[in-house]
Amino acid sequence: MKEVTWPNAQETRRDTSTVVGTSILMAIFLGCIDWFFQWALQLFA
C-alpha cells in the first residue's frame, strides 16, 4: 500500500452517475412497492 491511485475525472463522473442513477431507480422501486402495499391494505381493510 505504498501508492494510492486516485480515479481520474472521467472515472469519478461515471461512478457518481452510477450511484445517483441506482439511488433514483431504488427510490422509484421502493416507492412503487410502498404504494402497492398501501393500496392492498386499503382494499382489504
Coordinates of C-alpha atoms in Angstrom, one line a residue, residues 13-31:
R13 CA -18.1 11.2 -13.1
R14 CA -19.0 7.7 -14.3
D15 CA -19.0 6.3 -10.7
T16 CA -21.0 9.3 -9.4
S17 CA -23.6 8.8 -12.2
T18 CA -23.9 5.1 -11.4
V19 CA -24.5 5.8 -7.7
V20 CA -27.1 8.6 -8.4
G21 CA -28.8 6.5 -11.1
T22 CA -29.0 3.5 -8.9
S23 CA -30.3 5.6 -6.0
I24 CA -33.1 7.1 -8.2
L25 CA -34.1 3.7 -9.5
M26 CA -34.2 2.2 -6.0
A27 CA -36.3 5.1 -4.8
I28 CA -38.8 4.6 -7.6
F29 CA -38.8 0.8 -7.0
L30 CA -39.4 1.1 -3.2
G31 CA -42.0 3.9 -3.8

